[in-house]
Amino acid sequence: MRVCMIGAGYVGLVSGACFAEFGHHVTCIDKDERRITALNAGEIPIFEPGLAELVDANVRQGRLEFAAETGTVAEADAVFIAVGTPSRRGDGYADLSFVYQAVRDIAPLLAASAVVVTKSTVPVGTGDEIERILRDLRPDADLPVVSNPEFLREGAAIQDFKHPDRIVVGTDNARARETVANVYRPLYLNAAPMLYVSRRTAELIKYASNAFLATKITFINEMADLCEQVGADVQDVARGMGLDNRIGNKFLHPGPGFGGSCFPKDATALLKTAQDHGVPLRIVEIVSAVNDQRKRAMARKVVAALGGSVRGKTIAVLGLSFKPNTDDTRDSPAIPLITALQDLGAKVQAYDPAGMEQAKPQLPAISYCGSAYEAATGADALVIATEWEQFRALDLTRLKGVMARPVIVDLRNIYRSDEMQRAEFRYVAVGRAGVE
Ligand SMILES: NC(=O)c1ccc[n+]([C@@H]2O[C@H](COP(=O)([O-])OP(=O)(O)OC[C@H]3O[C@@H](n4cnc5c(N)ncnc54)[C@H](O)[C@@H]3O)[C@@H](O)[C@H]2O)c1
């Protein structure tokens, strides 16, 4: 089949490369010409494990190509829209301008037999609006619009795309359903469940899923705060809860609050949809508010670890991306943590294996270092903000040797208190006993 992806970002590029791997002929189209030039030169503009190899193999086999122009849309059986839907500045609604612009761009070119599939995360009813735009611009054709939300996680995107828990297909149109089923056929032969629902239902499944996961994270974060006050260990609480199959052990890791390009903006957009329909979503409201406060509040942990003030102190921060194995720093908890530390008078030196370039516009006034040890050099405290593998087994003796004071604030709970005690660090963790 011939497939076009509109938008070659995290979702478009990964989905496009995986569809090509299934054997389809795929064109990833992005209006960012520099991105397309880089891709055509064999450079991958995002950090995602395994993506470079996958793209390279499929380009070489002639199944994957990149274009800044929309021309190839004319031959496509299915055109997927995978452009960004960020929070709209000022009011928090999902900004759908990229989606609608993409639809207007492709409308004149679409074959009468084509199917338009929305992969971007869009509020309930967006598919109806896309259909209206297409009807206006192409009164000659009956172009169905499907909602096919994407659930991949950055950092494990290829694995997630190839082995999804489910594929949600929202449409009432038989032809569209068959086209999308054909695109995904290699996956459901491997028993990935296809869930056929109405378009509005599919749109809501995505938001409900993200809001639920965000709720789980926030729940265990609050339990961690309580553990600190009552002398319990949140890791054990999470394990004890997670072994219950009704609860499950995923997303019960306490930390500095959820971030990334999806959960925060999707929770806000869901709240806006609910408000517009007069339905209060109090749980999601609280989750969003608690999480916002938490990110900056993490700075207080650092202040307390340094005896009440960070003014004039140097703080090393390890990790800027919102999670490991990605360069994505959008809404990363490390950003408000660092700005709070700066506001309190600290000097920050940071290291991230992949996210430093992305972080620079948001954090122009910190020192960017070449390694964890360089960041730690001369620091009064070291904060672990993202649990990259390479931060899990730092040489504690070396670290102690380069730091001004042996203080570690582990916001991801990746170290054990007894090893910190042996290495003679002051150690602060989340929701469990540290070392004084
Ligand atoms: N990143 C994730 O982990 C993830 C997971 C699931 C769903 N989503 C959703 O998928 C969508 C895309 O997210 P992303 O992280 O891939 O975004 P992204 O910002 O990485 O990529 C979007 C790309 O679309 C391009 N673009 C914008 N308008 C265009 C147009 N008219 N024509 C062609 N290209 C255009 C941009 O230049 C950009 O390269 C969002 O709705 C997001 O919420 C993201």
Short mmCIF file of N, CA and C and ligand atoms in Angstrom, two decimals, residues 6-12 29-32 35 82-85 98 101-102 105 119-121 150-152 154 206 261-262 265-266 330, ligand 1:
data_model
loop_
_atom_site.label_atom_id
_atom_site.label_comp_id
_atom_site.label_asym_id
_atom_site.label_seq_id
_atom_site.Cartn_x
_atom_site.Cartn_y
_atom_site.Cartn_z
N ILE A 6 1.93 12.82 7.40
CA ILE A 6 2.10 14.27 7.42
C ILE A 6 2.63 14.63 8.81
N GLY A 7 3.88 15.12 8.85
CA GLY A 7 4.57 15.36 10.13
C GLY A 7 5.58 14.24 10.34
N ALA A 8 6.85 14.62 10.39
CA ALA A 8 7.91 13.62 10.59
C ALA A 8 8.60 13.87 11.92
N GLY A 9 7.80 14.01 12.98
CA GLY A 9 8.33 14.17 14.34
C GLY A 9 8.46 12.81 15.00
N TYR A 10 8.34 12.79 16.32
CA TYR A 10 8.50 11.53 17.06
C TYR A 10 7.51 10.48 16.56
N VAL A 11 6.24 10.89 16.42
CA VAL A 11 5.22 9.92 16.04
C VAL A 11 5.27 9.63 14.54
N GLY A 12 5.33 10.67 13.73
CA GLY A 12 5.29 10.48 12.28
C GLY A 12 6.48 9.69 11.76
N ILE A 29 6.19 13.33 5.14
CA ILE A 29 6.19 14.71 4.65
C ILE A 29 6.23 15.66 5.85
N ASP A 30 7.16 16.62 5.79
CA ASP A 30 7.22 17.60 6.87
C ASP A 30 7.49 18.96 6.26
N LYS A 31 6.78 19.96 6.76
CA LYS A 31 6.97 21.30 6.19
C LYS A 31 8.28 21.93 6.66
N ASP A 32 8.93 21.30 7.63
CA ASP A 32 10.23 21.78 8.11
C ASP A 32 11.30 21.26 7.14
N ARG A 35 14.50 19.66 8.43
CA ARG A 35 14.29 18.30 8.91
C ARG A 35 14.34 17.31 7.74
N ALA A 82 0.12 13.37 11.55
CA ALA A 82 0.88 13.16 12.79
C ALA A 82 1.61 14.44 13.16
N VAL A 83 0.91 15.56 13.00
CA VAL A 83 1.53 16.85 13.36
C VAL A 83 1.27 17.13 14.83
N GLY A 84 1.95 18.13 15.36
CA GLY A 84 1.84 18.43 16.79
C GLY A 84 0.48 19.04 17.14
N THR A 85 0.06 18.80 18.38
CA THR A 85 -1.15 19.43 18.92
C THR A 85 -0.81 19.98 20.31
N PHE A 98 -2.19 23.26 13.42
CA PHE A 98 -1.30 22.45 12.56
C PHE A 98 -2.10 21.34 11.87
N GLN A 101 -4.32 22.95 9.18
CA GLN A 101 -3.50 23.40 8.05
C GLN A 101 -3.07 22.19 7.22
N ALA A 102 -2.67 21.13 7.90
CA ALA A 102 -2.25 19.91 7.17
C ALA A 102 -3.40 19.40 6.31
N ASP A 105 -3.76 21.52 3.34
CA ASP A 105 -2.64 21.30 2.41
C ASP A 105 -2.89 20.07 1.53
N LYS A 119 -3.64 10.60 13.50
CA LYS A 119 -2.82 9.94 14.51
C LYS A 119 -2.46 10.92 15.63
N SER A 120 -2.46 12.20 15.30
CA SER A 120 -2.24 13.21 16.34
C SER A 120 -3.29 13.04 17.42
N THR A 121 -2.93 13.44 18.64
CA THR A 121 -3.90 13.41 19.74
C THR A 121 -4.78 14.64 19.62
N GLU A 150 -2.29 7.33 18.72
CA GLU A 150 -1.03 6.60 18.88
C GLU A 150 -0.68 6.53 20.37
N PHE A 151 -0.20 5.36 20.78
CA PHE A 151 0.10 5.15 22.20
C PHE A 151 1.59 4.89 22.46
N LEU A 152 2.44 5.04 21.45
CA LEU A 152 3.86 4.71 21.66
C LEU A 152 4.47 5.61 22.72
N GLU A 154 7.97 7.51 23.88
CA GLU A 154 9.31 7.90 23.43
C GLU A 154 10.32 7.09 24.24
N LYS A 206 -7.83 7.98 23.81
CA LYS A 206 -6.45 8.46 23.97
C LYS A 206 -6.32 9.37 25.18
N SER A 261 5.90 15.54 26.36
CA SER A 261 5.13 16.28 25.37
C SER A 261 3.67 15.88 25.37
N CYS A 262 3.27 14.91 26.20
CA CYS A 262 1.88 14.43 26.13
C CYS A 262 1.07 14.63 27.40
N LYS A 265 -0.03 18.35 28.61
CA LYS A 265 -0.90 19.09 27.67
C LYS A 265 -2.19 18.32 27.40
N ASP A 266 -2.13 17.00 27.42
CA ASP A 266 -3.35 16.23 27.16
C ASP A 266 -4.32 16.32 28.33
N ARG A 330 10.39 18.62 26.39
CA ARG A 330 9.13 19.36 26.49
C ARG A 330 8.45 19.04 27.84
N1 LIG B 1 5.65 12.14 21.21
C1 LIG B 1 4.96 11.13 21.70
O1 LIG B 1 5.45 10.30 22.48
C2 LIG B 1 3.51 10.95 21.31
C3 LIG B 1 2.87 9.74 21.61
C4 LIG B 1 1.54 9.57 21.23
C5 LIG B 1 0.86 10.60 20.57
N2 LIG B 1 1.51 11.77 20.32
C6 LIG B 1 0.78 12.82 19.60
O2 LIG B 1 1.18 12.78 18.23
C7 LIG B 1 1.20 14.09 17.68
C8 LIG B 1 2.59 14.42 17.13
O3 LIG B 1 3.49 14.44 18.23
P1 LIG B 1 5.07 14.47 18.01
O4 LIG B 1 5.68 14.37 19.36
O5 LIG B 1 5.44 13.52 16.94
O6 LIG B 1 5.23 15.98 17.46
P2 LIG B 1 6.57 16.66 16.87
O7 LIG B 1 6.47 18.08 17.28
O8 LIG B 1 7.76 15.86 17.22
O9 LIG B 1 6.38 16.54 15.28
C9 LIG B 1 5.39 17.21 14.57
C10 LIG B 1 5.95 17.49 13.17
O10 LIG B 1 4.88 17.96 12.34
C11 LIG B 1 5.41 18.91 11.43
N3 LIG B 1 4.30 19.68 10.87
C12 LIG B 1 3.49 20.58 11.47
N4 LIG B 1 2.58 21.04 10.58
C13 LIG B 1 2.79 20.42 9.41
C14 LIG B 1 2.18 20.46 8.13
N5 LIG B 1 1.11 21.24 7.87
N6 LIG B 1 2.66 19.67 7.16
C15 LIG B 1 3.71 18.86 7.39
N7 LIG B 1 4.35 18.77 8.57
C16 LIG B 1 3.89 19.55 9.58
C17 LIG B 1 6.37 19.71 12.28
O11 LIG B 1 7.33 20.39 11.47
C18 LIG B 1 7.02 18.59 13.15
O12 LIG B 1 8.20 18.09 12.55
C19 LIG B 1 0.73 15.01 18.80
O13 LIG B 1 -0.66 15.20 18.69
C20 LIG B 1 1.05 14.23 20.05
O14 LIG B 1 0.22 14.59 21.13
C21 LIG B 1 2.82 11.95 20.64
#
